Short mmCIF file of C-alpha atoms in Angstrom, two decimals:
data_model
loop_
_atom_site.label_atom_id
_atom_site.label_comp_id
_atom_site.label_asym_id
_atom_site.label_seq_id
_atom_site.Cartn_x
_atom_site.Cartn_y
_atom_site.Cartn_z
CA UNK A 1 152.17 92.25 152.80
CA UNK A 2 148.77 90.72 153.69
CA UNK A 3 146.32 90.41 150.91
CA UNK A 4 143.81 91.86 153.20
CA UNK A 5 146.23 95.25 152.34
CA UNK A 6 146.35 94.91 149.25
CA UNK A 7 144.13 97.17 147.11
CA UNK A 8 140.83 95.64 146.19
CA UNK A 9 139.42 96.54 142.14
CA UNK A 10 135.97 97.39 142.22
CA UNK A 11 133.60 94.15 141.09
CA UNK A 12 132.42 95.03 137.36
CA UNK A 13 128.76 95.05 137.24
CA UNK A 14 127.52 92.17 135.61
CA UNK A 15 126.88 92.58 131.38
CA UNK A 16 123.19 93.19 130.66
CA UNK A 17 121.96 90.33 128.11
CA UNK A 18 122.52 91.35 124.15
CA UNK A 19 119.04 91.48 122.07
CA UNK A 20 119.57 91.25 118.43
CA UNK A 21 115.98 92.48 117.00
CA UNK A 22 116.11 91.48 113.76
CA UNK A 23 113.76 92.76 111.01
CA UNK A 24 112.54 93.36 107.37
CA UNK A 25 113.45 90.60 105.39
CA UNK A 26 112.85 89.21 101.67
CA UNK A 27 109.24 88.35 102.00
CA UNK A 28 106.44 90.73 100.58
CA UNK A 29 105.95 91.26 104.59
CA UNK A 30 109.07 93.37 104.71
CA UNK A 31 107.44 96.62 105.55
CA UNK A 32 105.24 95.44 108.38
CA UNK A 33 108.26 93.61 109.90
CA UNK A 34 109.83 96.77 110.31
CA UNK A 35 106.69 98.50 111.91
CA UNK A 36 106.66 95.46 114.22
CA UNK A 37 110.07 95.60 115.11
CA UNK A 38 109.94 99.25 115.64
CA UNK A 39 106.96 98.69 118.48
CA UNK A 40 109.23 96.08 120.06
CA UNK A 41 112.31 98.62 120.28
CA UNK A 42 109.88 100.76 121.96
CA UNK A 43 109.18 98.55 124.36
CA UNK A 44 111.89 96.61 125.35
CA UNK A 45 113.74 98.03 128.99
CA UNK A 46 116.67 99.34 128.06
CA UNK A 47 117.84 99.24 131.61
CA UNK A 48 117.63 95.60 131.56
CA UNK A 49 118.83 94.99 127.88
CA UNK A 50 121.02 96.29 125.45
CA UNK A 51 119.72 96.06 122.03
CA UNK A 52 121.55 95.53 118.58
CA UNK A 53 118.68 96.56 115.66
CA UNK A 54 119.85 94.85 112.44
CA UNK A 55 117.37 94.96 109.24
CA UNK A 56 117.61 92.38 106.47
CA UNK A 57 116.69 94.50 103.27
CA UNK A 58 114.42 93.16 100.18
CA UNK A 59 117.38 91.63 98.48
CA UNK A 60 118.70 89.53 101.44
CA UNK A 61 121.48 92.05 102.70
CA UNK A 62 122.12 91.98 106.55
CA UNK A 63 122.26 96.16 107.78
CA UNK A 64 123.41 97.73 110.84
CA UNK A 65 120.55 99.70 111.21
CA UNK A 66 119.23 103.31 112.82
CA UNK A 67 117.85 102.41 117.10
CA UNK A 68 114.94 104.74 115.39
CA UNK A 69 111.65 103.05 115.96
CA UNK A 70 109.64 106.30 115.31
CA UNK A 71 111.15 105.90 111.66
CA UNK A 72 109.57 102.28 111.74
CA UNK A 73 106.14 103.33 111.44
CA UNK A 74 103.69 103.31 108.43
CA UNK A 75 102.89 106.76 107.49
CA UNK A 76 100.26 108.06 105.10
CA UNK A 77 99.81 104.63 104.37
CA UNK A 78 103.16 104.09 103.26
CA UNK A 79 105.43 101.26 104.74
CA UNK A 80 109.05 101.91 106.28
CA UNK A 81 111.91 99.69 104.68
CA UNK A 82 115.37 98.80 106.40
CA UNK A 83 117.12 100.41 102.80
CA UNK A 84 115.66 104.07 104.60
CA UNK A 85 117.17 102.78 108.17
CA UNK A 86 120.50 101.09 107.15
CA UNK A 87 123.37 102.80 107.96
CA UNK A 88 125.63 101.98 104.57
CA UNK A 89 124.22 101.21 101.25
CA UNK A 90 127.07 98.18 101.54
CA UNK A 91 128.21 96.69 104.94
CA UNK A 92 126.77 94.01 106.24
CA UNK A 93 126.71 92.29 109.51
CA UNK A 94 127.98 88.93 110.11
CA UNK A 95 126.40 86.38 112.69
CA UNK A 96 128.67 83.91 113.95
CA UNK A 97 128.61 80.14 112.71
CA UNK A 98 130.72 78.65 115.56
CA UNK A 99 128.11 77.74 118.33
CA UNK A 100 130.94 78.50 121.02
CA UNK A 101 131.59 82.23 119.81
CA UNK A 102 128.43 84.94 119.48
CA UNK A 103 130.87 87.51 118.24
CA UNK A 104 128.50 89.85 115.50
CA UNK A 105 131.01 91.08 113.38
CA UNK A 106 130.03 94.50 111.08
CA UNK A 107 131.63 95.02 107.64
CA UNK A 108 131.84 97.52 105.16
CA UNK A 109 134.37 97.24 101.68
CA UNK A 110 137.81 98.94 101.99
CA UNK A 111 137.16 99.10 106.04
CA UNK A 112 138.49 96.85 108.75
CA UNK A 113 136.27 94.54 109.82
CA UNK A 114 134.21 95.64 113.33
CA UNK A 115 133.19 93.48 116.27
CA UNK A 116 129.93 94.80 117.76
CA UNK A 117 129.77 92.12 120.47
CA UNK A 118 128.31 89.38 121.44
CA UNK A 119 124.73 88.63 121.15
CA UNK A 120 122.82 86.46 124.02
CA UNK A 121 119.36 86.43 122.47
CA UNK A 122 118.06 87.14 118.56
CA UNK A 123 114.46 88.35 118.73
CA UNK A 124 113.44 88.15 115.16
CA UNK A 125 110.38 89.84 113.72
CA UNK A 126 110.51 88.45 110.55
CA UNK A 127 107.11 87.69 108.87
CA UNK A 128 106.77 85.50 106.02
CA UNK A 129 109.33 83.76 103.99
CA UNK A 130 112.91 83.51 104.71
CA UNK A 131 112.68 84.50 108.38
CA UNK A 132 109.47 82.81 109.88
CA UNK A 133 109.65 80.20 107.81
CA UNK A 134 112.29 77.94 109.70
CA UNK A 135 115.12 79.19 107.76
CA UNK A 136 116.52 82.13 109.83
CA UNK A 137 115.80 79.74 112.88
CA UNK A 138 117.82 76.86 111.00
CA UNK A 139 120.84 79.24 111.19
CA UNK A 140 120.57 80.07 114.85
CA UNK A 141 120.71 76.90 115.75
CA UNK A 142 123.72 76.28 113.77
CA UNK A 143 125.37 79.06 114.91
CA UNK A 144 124.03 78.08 118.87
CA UNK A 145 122.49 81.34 119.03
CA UNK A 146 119.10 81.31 121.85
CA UNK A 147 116.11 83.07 119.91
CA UNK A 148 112.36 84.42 120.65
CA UNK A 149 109.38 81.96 118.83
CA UNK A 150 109.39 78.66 117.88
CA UNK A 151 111.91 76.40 116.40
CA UNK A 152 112.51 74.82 112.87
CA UNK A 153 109.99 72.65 112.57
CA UNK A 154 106.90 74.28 114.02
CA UNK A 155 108.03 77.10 111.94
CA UNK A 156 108.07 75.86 108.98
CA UNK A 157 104.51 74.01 109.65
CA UNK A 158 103.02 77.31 111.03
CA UNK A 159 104.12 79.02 107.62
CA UNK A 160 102.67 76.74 105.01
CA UNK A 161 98.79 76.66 105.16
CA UNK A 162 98.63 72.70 103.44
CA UNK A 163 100.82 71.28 106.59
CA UNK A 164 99.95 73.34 109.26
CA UNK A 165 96.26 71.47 108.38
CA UNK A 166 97.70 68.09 107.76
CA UNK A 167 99.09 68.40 111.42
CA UNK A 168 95.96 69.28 112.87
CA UNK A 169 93.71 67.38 111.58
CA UNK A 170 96.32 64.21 112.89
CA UNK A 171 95.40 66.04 116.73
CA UNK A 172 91.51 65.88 115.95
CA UNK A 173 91.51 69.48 115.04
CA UNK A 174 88.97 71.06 113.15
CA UNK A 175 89.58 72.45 109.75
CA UNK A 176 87.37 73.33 107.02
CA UNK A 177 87.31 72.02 103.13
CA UNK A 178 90.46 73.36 101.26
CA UNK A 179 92.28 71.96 98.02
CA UNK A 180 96.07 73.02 97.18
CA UNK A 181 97.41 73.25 93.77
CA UNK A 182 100.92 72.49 93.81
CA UNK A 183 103.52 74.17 91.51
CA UNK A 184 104.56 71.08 89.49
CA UNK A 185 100.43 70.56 89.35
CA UNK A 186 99.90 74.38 87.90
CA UNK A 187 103.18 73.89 85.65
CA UNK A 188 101.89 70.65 83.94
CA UNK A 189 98.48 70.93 83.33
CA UNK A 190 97.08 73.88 84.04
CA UNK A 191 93.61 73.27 82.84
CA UNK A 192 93.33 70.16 84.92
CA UNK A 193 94.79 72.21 88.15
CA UNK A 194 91.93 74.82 87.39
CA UNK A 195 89.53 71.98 86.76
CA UNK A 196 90.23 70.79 90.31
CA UNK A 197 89.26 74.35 91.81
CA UNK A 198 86.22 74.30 90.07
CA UNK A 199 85.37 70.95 91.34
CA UNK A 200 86.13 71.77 94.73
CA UNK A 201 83.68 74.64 94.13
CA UNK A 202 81.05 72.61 93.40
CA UNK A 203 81.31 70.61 96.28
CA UNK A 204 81.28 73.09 98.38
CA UNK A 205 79.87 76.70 96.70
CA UNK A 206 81.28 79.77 96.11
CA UNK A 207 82.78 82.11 97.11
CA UNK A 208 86.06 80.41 97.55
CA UNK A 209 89.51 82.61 99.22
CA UNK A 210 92.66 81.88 97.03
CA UNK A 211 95.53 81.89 99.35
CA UNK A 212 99.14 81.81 98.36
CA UNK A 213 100.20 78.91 100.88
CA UNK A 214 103.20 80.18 102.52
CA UNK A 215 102.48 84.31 102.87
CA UNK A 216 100.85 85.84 105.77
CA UNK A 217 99.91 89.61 106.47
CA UNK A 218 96.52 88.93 104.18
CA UNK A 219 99.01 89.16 101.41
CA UNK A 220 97.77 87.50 97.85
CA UNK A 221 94.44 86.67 99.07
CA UNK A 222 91.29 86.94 97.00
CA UNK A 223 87.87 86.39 97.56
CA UNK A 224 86.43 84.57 94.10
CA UNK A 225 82.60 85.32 94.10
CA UNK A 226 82.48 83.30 90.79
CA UNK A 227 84.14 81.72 88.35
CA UNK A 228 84.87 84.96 86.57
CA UNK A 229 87.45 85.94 88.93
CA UNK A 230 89.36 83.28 89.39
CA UNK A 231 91.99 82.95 86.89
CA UNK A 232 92.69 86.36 88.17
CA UNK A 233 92.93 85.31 92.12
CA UNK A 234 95.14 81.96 90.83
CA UNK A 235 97.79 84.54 89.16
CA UNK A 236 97.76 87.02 92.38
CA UNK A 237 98.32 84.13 94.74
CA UNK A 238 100.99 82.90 92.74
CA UNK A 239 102.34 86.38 92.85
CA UNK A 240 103.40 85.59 96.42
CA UNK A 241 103.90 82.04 96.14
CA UNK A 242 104.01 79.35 93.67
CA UNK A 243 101.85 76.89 96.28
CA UNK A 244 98.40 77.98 96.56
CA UNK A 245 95.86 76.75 98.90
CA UNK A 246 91.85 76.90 98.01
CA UNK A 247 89.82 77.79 100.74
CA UNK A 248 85.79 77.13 100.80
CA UNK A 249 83.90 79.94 103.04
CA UNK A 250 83.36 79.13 106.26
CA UNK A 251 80.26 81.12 107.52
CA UNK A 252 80.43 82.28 111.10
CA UNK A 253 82.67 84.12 113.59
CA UNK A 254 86.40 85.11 113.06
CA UNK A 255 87.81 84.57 116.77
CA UNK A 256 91.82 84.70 117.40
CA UNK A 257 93.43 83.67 120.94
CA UNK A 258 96.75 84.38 121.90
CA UNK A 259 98.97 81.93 123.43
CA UNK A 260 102.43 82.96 125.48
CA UNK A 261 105.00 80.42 127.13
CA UNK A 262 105.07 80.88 130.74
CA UNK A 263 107.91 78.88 133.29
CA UNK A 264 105.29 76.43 134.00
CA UNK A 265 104.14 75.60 130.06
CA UNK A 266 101.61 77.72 127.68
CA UNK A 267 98.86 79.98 128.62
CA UNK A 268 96.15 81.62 126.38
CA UNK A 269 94.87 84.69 126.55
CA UNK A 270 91.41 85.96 126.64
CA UNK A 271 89.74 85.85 122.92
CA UNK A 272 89.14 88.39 120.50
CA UNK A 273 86.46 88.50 118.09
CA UNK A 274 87.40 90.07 114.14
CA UNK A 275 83.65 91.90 113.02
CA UNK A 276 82.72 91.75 109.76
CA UNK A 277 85.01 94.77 107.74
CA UNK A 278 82.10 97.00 106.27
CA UNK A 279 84.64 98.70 104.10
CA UNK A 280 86.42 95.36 103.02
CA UNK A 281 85.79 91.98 101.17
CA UNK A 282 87.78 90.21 104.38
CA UNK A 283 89.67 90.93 107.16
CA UNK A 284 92.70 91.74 104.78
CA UNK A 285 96.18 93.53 104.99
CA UNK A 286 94.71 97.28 104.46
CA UNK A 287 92.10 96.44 107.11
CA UNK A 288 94.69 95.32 109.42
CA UNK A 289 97.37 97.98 109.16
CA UNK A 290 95.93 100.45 107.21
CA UNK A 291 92.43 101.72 108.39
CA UNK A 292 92.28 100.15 111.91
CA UNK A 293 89.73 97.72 112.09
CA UNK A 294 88.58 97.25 115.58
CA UNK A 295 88.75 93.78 116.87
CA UNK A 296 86.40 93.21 120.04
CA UNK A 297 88.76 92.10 123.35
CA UNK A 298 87.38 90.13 125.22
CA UNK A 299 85.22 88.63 122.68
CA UNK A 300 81.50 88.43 123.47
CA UNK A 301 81.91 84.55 124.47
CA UNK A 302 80.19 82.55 126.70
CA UNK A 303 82.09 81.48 129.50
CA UNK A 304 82.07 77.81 128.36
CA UNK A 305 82.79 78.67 124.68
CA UNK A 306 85.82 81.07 125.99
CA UNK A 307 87.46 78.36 127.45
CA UNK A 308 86.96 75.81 124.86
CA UNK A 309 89.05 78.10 122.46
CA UNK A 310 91.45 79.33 124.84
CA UNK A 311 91.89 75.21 125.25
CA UNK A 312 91.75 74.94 121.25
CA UNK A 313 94.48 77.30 121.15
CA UNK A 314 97.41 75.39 123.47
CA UNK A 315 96.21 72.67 121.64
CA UNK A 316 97.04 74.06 118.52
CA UNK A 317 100.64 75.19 120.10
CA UNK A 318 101.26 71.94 121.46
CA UNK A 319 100.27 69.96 118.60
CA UNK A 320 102.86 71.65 116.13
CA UNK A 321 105.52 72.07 118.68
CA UNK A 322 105.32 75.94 118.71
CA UNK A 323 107.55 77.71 121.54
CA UNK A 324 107.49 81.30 123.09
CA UNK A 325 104.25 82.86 121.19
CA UNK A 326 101.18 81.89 118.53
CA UNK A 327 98.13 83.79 117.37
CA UNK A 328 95.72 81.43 116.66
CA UNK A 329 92.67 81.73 114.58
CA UNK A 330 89.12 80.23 114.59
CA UNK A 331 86.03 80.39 112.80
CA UNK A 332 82.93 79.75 115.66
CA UNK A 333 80.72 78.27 112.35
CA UNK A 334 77.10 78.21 112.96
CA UNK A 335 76.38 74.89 113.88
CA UNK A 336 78.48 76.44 117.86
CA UNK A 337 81.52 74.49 116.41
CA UNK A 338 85.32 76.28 117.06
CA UNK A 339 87.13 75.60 113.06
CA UNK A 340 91.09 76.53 113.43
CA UNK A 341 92.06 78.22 110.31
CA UNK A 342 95.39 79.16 110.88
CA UNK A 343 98.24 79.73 113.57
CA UNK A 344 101.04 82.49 113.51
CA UNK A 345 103.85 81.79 115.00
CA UNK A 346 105.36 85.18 114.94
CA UNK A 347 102.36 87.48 114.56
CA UNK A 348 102.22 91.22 114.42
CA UNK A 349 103.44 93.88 117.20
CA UNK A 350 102.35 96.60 115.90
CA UNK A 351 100.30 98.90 117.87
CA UNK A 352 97.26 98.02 116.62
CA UNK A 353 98.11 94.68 116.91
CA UNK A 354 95.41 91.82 118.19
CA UNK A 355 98.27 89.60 119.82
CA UNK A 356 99.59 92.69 122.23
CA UNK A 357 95.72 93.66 122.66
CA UNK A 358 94.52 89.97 123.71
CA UNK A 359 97.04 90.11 125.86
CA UNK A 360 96.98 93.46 127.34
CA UNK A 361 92.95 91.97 128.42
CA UNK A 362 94.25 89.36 130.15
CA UNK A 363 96.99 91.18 132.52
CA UNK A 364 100.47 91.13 130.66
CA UNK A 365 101.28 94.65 129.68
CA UNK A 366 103.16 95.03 125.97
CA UNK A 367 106.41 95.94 127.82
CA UNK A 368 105.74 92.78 129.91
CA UNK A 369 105.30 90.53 127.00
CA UNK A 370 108.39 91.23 125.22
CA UNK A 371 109.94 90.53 128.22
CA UNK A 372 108.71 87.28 128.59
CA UNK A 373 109.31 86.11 125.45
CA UNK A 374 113.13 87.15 125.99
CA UNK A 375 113.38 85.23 129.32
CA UNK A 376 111.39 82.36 127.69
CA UNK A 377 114.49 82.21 124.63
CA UNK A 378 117.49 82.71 127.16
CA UNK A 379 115.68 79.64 129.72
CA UNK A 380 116.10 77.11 126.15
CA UNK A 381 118.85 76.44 124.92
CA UNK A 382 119.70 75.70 121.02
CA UNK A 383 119.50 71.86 119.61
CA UNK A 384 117.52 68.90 120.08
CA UNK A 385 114.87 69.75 122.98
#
């Protein structure tokens, strides 16, 4: 009998890629990594992806969780948590460690063992600590995973405050006057760690902002009008971190920029411009998430001061070897001078979000931009690059 006879099985259509949007996490930025990751599971095209949510709770626990993202919102001012989304108070999911199987295995006591599949892509919207850090990207490259945002390295230098500085000033970045007061410093001689504070105040006036070094979200920061409030702002900080960072005040405008990874390299978007908070000290986490502040998009810029932070800002990407995504912030001081205070290399999703919003301005819709930064993750692959 001719093979032409023979019957012919219908061609399978091909699998849709596996995202694994991971959220929550250890860090005090647990609740606003769930809101994030809930605005990214409303966005992501489900005819183009199938999507695994799993949620990391506050004490480190890996949770098949609820595909719920209108239970990942903050309401009446109250953050979600991935305990309220987890669907056992005990099983656990389990990524794979050998780089040539992406089997994610879900387990509960007393049950077999389940495989959920394999997973092409992680997408992790993990803020702070233990997940933005360089840690959670540490084990997807061990386990040869491909993953939204930037690798180990730039990770870890976008997270702590002290090197993300030391590697820009090395590029001929602009930073402004800070002092950090290590733990080992604090532990030993307190009195001569708050002594150097003080003298860093003197150099350069009050009010200072005492930062833990590592958090993000506004999280532990204090504005110290005085020396009155500082032991105070020293024992917050170190609430969220035993590094803090001392930061003098930097008078001018707060501008952000938002840069994406495109096939040809990175691209920043049009600025934004933070206005003074009437109802806050600073631009902190309640004015963020809580009561809305309105950032302006597109900043009022000149044209020539526009692109000389949009150019700041792939700078800033490039010179700490960020991939897919970065926020990155600037103060425009008074003297017409653009001061980098910080990058983010996974920054917020929410709705209210400035990243999404910056880039909404320039042309690339939110459903767009998760997009991208999927198709940017699957194009690299995991290792030296």
């Amino acid at each position: 009998m001719s093979s032409e006879n023979l019957p012919q099985s219908p061609e399978q259509p091909p699998r849709k890629p596996r995202v694994a949007v991971v959220f929550g996490g250890r860090s005090s930025e647990h609740g606003i990594s769930v809101v994030t990751a809930g605005a990214v599971l409303r966005a992501i095209d489900r005819t183009k992806y199938d999507v695994l949510p799993i949620g990391i709770t506050r004490d480190g626990r890996w949770a098949l969780t609820a595909d719920e993202p209108e239970r990942m919102a903050i309401i009446d001012r109250q953050q979600p948590n991935v305990e309220q989304l987890a669907e056992s108070s005990e099983g656990g999911v389990v990524l794979p460690l050998d780089p040539a199987d992406r089997e994610v295995v879900y387990s509960e006591p007393g049950s077999v063992p389940k495989a959920l599949g394999e997973v092409d892509v992680v997408f992790p919207m993990l803020h702070g600590p233990y997940g933005e850090d360089g840690t959670l990207q540490g084990l997807l490259e061990l386990s040869g995973v491909p993953y939204v945002g930037s690798g180990v390295l730039a990770s870890a230098v976008g997270q702590d405050k002290d090197y993300m500085k030391r590697v820009f000033t090395s590029f001929g970045l602009k930073v402004g006057p800070y002092v950090v007061i290590r733990p080992r410093e604090w532990q030993q001689d307190e009195s001569a760690a708050r002594k150097k504070i003080i003298d860093f105040a003197g150099e350069h006036g009050w009010p200072l902002f005492v930062k833990p070094a590592r958090a993000g979200s506004s999280f532990g920061i204090t504005k110290v009008d005085d020396l009155s409030g500082l032991d105070e702002a020293i024992a917050e900080a170190q609430r969220h971190d035993p590094k803090i960072i001392v930061e003098a005040l930097l008078r001018g405008r707060e501008i952000e920029c938002g840069v994406l990874e495109f096939e040809d390299g990175p691209r920043a978007s049009v600025p934004a411009e933070i206005p003074p908070v009437q109802s806050h000290a600073f631009y902190d986490f309640e004015a963020k998430y809580i009561d809305s502040a309105d950032g302006i998009v597109p900043a009022p810029l000149t044209a020539e001061q526009t692109a000389e932070v949009r150019r700041l800002a792939v700078e800033a990407f490039e010179a700490a070897s960020c991939e897919g995504l970065v926020r990155a912030d600037f103060f425009l001081t008074e003297d017409g001078d653009f001061v980098i205070n910080e990058i983010n290399t996974m920054p917020g999703f929410t709705p209210i979000s400035m990243y999404p919003r910056m880039w909404q301005e320039t042309g690339v819709s939110y459903p767009e931009l998760v997009d991208r930064l999927v198709q940017a993750a699957l194009r690299r692959s995991t290792g030296l690059r």
